[in-house]
Backbone as a ProteinNet text record, in pm:
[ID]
protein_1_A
[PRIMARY]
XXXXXXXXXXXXXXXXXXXXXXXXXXXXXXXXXXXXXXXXXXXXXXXXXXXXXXXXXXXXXXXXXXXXXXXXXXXXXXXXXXXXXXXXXXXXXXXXXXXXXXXXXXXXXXXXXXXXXXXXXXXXXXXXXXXXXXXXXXXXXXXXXXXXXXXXXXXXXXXXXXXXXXXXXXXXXXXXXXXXXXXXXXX
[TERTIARY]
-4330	-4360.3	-4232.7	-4114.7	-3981.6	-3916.3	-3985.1	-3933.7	-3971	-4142.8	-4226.4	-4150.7	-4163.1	-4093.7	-3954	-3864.7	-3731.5	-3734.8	-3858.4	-3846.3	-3900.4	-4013.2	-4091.1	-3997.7	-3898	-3759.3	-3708.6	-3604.7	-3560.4	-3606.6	-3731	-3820.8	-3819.3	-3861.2	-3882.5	-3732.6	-3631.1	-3522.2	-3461	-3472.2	-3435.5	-3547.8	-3680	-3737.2	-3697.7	-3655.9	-3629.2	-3519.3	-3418.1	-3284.7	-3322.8	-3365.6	-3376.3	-3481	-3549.5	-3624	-3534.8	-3445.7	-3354.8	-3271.8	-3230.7	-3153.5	-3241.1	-3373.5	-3439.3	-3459.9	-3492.1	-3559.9	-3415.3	-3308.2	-3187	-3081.3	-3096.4	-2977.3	-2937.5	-2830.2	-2720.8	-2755.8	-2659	-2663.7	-2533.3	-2502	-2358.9	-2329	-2229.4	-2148.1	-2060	-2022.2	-1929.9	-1794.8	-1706	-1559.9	-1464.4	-1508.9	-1418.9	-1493	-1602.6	-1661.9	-1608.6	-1553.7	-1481.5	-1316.5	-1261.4	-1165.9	-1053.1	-1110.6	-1024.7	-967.5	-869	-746	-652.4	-587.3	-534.9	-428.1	-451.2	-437.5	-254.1	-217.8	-48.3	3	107.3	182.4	313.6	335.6	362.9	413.7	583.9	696.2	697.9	748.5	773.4	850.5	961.9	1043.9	1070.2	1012.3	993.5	1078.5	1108.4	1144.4	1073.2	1027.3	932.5	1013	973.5	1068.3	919.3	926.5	877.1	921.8	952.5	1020.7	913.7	947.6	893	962.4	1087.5	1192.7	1177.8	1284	1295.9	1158.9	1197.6	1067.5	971.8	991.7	865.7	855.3	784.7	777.2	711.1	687.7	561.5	504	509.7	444	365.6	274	210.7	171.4	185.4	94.3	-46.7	-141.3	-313.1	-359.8	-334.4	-390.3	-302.8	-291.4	-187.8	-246.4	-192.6	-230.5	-298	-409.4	-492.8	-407.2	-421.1	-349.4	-290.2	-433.7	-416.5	-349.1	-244.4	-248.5	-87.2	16.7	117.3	225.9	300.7	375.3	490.8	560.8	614.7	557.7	398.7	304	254.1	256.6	201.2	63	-4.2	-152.2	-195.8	-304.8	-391.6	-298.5	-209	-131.8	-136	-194.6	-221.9	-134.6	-93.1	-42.8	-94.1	-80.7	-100.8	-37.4	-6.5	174.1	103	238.5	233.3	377.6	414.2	533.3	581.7	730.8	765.9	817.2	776.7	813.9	954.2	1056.7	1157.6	1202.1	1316.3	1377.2	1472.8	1538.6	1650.3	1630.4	1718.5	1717.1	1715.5	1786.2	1788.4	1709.8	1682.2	1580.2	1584.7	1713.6	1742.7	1714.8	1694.9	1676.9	1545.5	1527.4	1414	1278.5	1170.4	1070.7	949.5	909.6	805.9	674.9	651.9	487.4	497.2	395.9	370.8	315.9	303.4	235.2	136.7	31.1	-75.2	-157.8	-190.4	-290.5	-238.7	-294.7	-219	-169.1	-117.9	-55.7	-113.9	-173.7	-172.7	-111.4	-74.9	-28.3	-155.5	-160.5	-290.1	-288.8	-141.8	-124.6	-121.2	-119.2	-106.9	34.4	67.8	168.8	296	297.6	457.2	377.4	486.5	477.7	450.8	289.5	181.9	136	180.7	73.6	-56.1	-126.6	-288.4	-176.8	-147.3	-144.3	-257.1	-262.1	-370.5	-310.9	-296.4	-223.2	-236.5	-245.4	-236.3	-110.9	-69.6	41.1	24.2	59.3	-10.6	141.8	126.2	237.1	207.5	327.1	361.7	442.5	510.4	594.9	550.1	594	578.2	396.4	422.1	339.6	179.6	227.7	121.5	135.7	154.9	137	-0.1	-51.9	-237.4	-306.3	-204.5	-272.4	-260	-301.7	-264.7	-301.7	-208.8	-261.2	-245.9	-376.8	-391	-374.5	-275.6	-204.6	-318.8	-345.2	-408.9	-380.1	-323	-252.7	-180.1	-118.7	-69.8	90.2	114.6	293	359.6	402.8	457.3	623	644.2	767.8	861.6	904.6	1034.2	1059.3	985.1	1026.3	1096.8	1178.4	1248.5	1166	1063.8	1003.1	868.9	770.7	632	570.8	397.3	397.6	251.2	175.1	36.2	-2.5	-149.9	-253.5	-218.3	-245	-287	-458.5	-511.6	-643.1	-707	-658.4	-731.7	-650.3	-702.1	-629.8	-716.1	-660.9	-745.1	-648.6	-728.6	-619.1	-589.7	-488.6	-427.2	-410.4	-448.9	-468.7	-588.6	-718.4	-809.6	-830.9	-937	-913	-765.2	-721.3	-593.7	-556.7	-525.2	-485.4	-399.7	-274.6	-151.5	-103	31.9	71.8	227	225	368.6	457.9	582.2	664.5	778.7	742.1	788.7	963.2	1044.2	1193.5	1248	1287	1300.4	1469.3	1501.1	1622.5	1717.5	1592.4	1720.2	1610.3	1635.2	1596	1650.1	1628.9	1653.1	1588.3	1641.7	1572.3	1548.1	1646.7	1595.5	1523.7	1502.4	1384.9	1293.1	1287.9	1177.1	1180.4	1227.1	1245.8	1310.1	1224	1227.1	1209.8	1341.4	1356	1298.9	1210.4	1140.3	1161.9	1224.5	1212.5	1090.4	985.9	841	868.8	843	886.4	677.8	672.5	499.9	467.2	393.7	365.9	195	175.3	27	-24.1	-172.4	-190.5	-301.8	-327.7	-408.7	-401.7	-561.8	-581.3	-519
1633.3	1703.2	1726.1	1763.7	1731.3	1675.3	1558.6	1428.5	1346.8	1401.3	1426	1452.4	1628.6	1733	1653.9	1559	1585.5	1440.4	1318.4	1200.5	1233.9	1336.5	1428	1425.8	1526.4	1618.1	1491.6	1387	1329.4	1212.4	1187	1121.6	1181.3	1288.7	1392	1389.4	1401.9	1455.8	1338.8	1169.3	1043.7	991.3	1059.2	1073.2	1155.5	1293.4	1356	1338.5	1259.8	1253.6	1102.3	990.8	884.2	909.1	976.7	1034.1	1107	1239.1	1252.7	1170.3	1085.7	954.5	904	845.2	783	879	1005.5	1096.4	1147.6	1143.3	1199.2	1134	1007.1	907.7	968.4	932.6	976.2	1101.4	1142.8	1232.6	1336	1484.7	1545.8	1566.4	1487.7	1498.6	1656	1676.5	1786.1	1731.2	1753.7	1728.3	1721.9	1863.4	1858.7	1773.7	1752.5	1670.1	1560.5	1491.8	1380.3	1383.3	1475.4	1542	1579.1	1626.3	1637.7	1749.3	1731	1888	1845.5	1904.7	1967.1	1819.8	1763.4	1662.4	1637.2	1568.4	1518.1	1410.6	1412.8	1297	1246.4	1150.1	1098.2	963.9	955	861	740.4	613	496.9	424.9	391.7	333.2	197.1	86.6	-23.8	-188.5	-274.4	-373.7	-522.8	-576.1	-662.8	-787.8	-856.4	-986.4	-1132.9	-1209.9	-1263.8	-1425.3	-1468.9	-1622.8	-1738.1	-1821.8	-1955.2	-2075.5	-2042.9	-2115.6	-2156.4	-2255.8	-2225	-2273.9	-2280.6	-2319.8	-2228.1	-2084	-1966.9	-1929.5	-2019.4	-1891.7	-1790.4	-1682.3	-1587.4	-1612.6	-1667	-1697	-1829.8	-1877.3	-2051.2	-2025.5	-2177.3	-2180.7	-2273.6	-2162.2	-2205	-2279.3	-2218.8	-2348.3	-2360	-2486.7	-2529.1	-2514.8	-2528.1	-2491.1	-2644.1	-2653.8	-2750.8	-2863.5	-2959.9	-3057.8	-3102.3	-3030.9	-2998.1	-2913.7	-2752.5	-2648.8	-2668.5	-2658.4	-2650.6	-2621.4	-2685.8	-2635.9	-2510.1	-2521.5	-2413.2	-2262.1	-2269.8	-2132.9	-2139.1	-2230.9	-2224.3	-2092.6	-2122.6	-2090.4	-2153.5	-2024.9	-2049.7	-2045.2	-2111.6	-2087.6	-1991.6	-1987.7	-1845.9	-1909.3	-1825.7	-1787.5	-1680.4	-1707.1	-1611	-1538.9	-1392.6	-1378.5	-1284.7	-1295.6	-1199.2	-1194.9	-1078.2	-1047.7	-953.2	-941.2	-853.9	-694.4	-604.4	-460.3	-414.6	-388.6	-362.2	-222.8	-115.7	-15.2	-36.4	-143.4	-180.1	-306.1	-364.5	-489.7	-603.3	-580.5	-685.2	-719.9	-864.5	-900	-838.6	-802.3	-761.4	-649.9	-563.9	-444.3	-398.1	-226.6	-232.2	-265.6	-338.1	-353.4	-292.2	-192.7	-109.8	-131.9	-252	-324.5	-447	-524.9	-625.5	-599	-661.6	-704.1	-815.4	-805.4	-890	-896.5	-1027.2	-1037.1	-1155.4	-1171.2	-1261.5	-1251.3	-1347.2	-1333.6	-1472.9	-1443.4	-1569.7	-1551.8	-1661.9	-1670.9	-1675.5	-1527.7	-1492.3	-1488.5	-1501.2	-1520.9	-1674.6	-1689.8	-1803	-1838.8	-1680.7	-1678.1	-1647.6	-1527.5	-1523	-1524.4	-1503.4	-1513.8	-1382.3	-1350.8	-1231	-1260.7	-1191.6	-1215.5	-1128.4	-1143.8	-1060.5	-1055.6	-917.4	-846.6	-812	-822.8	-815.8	-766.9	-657.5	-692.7	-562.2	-545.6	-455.5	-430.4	-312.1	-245	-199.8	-303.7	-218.8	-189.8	-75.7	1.6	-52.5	-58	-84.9	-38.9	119.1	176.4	333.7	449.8	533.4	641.3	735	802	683.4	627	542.1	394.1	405.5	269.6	238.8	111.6	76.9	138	230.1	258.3	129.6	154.4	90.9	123.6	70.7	108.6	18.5	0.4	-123.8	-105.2	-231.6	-240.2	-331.5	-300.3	-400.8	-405.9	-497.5	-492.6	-595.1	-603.1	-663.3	-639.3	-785.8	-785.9	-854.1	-788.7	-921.5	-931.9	-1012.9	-1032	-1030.3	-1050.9	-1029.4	-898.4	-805.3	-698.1	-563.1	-529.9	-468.3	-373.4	-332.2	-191.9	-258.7	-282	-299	-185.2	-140.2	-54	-69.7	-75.8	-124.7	12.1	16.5	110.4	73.3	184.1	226.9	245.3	123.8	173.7	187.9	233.3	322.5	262.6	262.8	253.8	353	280.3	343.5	439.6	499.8	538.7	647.3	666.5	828.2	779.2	701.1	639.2	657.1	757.4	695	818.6	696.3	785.2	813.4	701.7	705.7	680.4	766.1	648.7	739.2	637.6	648.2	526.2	537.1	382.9	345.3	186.2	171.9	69.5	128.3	91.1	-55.5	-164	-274.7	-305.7	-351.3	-388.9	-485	-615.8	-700.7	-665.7	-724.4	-639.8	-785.5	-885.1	-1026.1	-1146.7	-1251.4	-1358.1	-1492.8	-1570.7	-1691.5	-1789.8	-1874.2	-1964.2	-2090.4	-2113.4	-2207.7	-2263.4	-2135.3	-2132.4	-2045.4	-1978.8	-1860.8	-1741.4	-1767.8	-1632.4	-1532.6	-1384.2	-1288.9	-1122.7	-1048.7	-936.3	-852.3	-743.5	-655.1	-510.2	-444.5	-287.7	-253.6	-196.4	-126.3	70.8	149.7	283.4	292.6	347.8	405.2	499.9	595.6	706.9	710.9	787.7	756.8	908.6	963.4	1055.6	1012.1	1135.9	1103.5	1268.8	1247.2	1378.8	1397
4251.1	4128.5	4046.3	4138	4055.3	3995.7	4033	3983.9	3854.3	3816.6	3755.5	3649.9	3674.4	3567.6	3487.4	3610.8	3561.3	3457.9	3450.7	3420.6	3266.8	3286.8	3150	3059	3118.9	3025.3	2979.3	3022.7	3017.3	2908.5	2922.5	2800.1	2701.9	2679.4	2596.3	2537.1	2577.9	2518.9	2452.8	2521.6	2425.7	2320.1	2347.6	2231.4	2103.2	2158.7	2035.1	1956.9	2041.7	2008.8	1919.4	1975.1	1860.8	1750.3	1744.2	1662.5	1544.2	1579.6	1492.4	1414.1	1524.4	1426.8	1328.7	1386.5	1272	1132.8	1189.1	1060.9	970.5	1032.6	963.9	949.9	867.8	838.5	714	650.7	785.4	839.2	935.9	977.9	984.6	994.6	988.8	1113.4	1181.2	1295.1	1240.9	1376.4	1380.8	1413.1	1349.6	1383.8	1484.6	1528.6	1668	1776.9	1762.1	1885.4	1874.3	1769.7	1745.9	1800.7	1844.5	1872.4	1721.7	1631.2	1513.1	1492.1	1493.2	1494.1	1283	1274.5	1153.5	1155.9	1052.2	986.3	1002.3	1004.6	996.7	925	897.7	815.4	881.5	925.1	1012.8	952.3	982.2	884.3	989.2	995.6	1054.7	951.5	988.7	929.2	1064.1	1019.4	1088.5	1031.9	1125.6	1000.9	1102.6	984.9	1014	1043.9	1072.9	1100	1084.2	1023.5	962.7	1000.9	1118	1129.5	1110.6	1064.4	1035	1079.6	1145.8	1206.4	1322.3	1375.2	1523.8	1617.3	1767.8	1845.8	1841.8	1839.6	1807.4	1742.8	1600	1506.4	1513.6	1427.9	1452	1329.8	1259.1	1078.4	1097.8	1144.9	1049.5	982.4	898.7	804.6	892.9	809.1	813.8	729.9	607.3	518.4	400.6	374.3	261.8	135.6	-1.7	-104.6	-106.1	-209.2	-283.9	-363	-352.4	-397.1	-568.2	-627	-762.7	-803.9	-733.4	-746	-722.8	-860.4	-891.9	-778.2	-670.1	-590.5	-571.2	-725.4	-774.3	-704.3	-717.7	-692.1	-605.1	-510.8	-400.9	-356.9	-494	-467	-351.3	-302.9	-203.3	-21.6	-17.3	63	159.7	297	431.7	521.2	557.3	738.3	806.1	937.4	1047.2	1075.8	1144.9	1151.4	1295.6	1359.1	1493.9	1469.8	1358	1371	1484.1	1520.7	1591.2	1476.2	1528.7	1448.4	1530.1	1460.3	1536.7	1474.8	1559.9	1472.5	1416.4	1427.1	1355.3	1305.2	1192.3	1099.9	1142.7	1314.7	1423.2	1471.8	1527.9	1589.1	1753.8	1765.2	1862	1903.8	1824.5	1867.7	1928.5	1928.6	2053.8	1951	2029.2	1965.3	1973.7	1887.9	1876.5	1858.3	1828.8	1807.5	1742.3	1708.8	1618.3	1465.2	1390	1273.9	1263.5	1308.1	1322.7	1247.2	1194.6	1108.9	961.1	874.4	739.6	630.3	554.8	431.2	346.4	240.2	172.4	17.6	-46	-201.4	-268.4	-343.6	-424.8	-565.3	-603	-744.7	-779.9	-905.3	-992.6	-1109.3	-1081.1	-1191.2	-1139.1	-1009.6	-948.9	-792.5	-694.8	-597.4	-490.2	-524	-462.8	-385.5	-291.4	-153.9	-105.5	-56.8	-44.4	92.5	149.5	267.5	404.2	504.9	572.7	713.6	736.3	910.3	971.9	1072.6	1166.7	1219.3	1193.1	1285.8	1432.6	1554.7	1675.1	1722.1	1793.8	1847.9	2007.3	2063	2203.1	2258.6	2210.9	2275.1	2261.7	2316	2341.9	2304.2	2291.5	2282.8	2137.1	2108	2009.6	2059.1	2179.8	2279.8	2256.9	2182.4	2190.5	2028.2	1926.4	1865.9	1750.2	1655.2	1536.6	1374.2	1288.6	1162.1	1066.5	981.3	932.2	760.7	754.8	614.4	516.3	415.9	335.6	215.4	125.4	-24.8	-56.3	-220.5	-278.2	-268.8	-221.3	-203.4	-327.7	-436.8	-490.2	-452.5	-405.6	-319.4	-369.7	-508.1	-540	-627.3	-626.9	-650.6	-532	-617.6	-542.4	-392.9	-479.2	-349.4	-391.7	-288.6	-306.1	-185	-266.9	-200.1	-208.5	-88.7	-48.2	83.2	31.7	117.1	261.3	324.2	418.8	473.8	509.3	479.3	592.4	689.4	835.4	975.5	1114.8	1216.8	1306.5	1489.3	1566.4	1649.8	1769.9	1887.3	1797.8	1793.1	1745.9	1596	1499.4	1384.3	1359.4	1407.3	1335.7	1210.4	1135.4	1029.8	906.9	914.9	902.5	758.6	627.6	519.6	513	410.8	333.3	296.3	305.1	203.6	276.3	265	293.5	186.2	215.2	108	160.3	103.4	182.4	89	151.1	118	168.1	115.5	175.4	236.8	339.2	373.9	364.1	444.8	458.8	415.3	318.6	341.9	339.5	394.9	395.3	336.8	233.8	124.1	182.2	254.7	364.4	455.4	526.9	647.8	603.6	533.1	515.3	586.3	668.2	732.6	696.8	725.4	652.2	711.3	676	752.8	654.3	695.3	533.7	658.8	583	606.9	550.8	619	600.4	580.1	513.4	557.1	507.4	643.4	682.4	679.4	576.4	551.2	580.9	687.6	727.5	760.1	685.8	718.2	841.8	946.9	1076.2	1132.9	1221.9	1288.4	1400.8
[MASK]
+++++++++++++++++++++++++++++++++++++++++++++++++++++++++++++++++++++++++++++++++++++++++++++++++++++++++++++++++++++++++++++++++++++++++++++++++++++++++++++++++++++++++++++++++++++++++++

């Protein structure tokens, strides 16, 4: 008869509960059940490293620009990148995460890139988290500065903006050192 009673309840209670879902889309979550505490702002001063050189790069190119499409502008133009994130300008130095994700030439007129990448952290306390960049680079200006448009792990919920600087490039190889400074708000 207990068993009865306890299979009853148990019906009864994933009835009422998908029932709510259906009858109350959306619906208002509570915050802290999400674990949300008092909001922070939170600096990263990172430098990207960007190689296209050499036996490893971390940059390909995916797809080349269209054959009709002026080389000068290298429209259309993507890569992949699994950059390394470092704290210093060096490749050498200690490395704090990657930059994952792409870049393609989105302008026609100077040299803009559509931004796309994930910041994942691999060192200390934001080991696994990440925060994801999405925006317009136009590369030869001095400071470019693109959204912050969310991130997981101790990122979620995450916007602000980061401010990109190219620190070193090479006209030769392409390769390219960019100081990132990451201003990200998160719970």
């Amino acid at each position: 008869m207990a068993a009865v009673f306890y299979i009853f309840t148990v019906a009864l209670l994933f009835s009422s509960i998908s029932g709510e879902l259906q009858n109350d889309f959306p619906s208002e979550v509570d915050a802290k059940m999400l674990g949300f505490r008092k909001e922070k702002l939170t600096h990263f001063r990172l430098y990207w490293h960007d190689i296209l050189s050499g036996e490893k790069p971390t940059s390909i190119r995916i797809v080349n620009p269209p054959s009709n499409v002026p080389a000068s502008s290298g429209f259309g133009l993507v890569n992949m990148i699994d950059n390394p994130l470092t704290i210093g300008p060096d490749l050498d130095s200690k490395m704090v995460g990657r930059a994952q994700g792409f870049y393609a030439l989105a302008s026609q007129e100077e040299i803009g890139l559509l931004m796309t990448m994930n910041f994942v952290f691999v060192e200390g306390k934001y080991n696994g988290s990440t925060i994801t960049v999405m925006g317009r680079n136009a590369v030869f200006n001095k400071v470019r500065e693109m959204p912050v448009i969310g991130g997981s792990g101790l990122f979620r919920f995450a916007r602000g903006y980061v401010q990109a600087r190219t620190h070193t490039l090479d006209l030769k190889t392409g390769d390219a050192t960019v100081e990132y400074n990451v201003y990200v708000l998160s719970y």
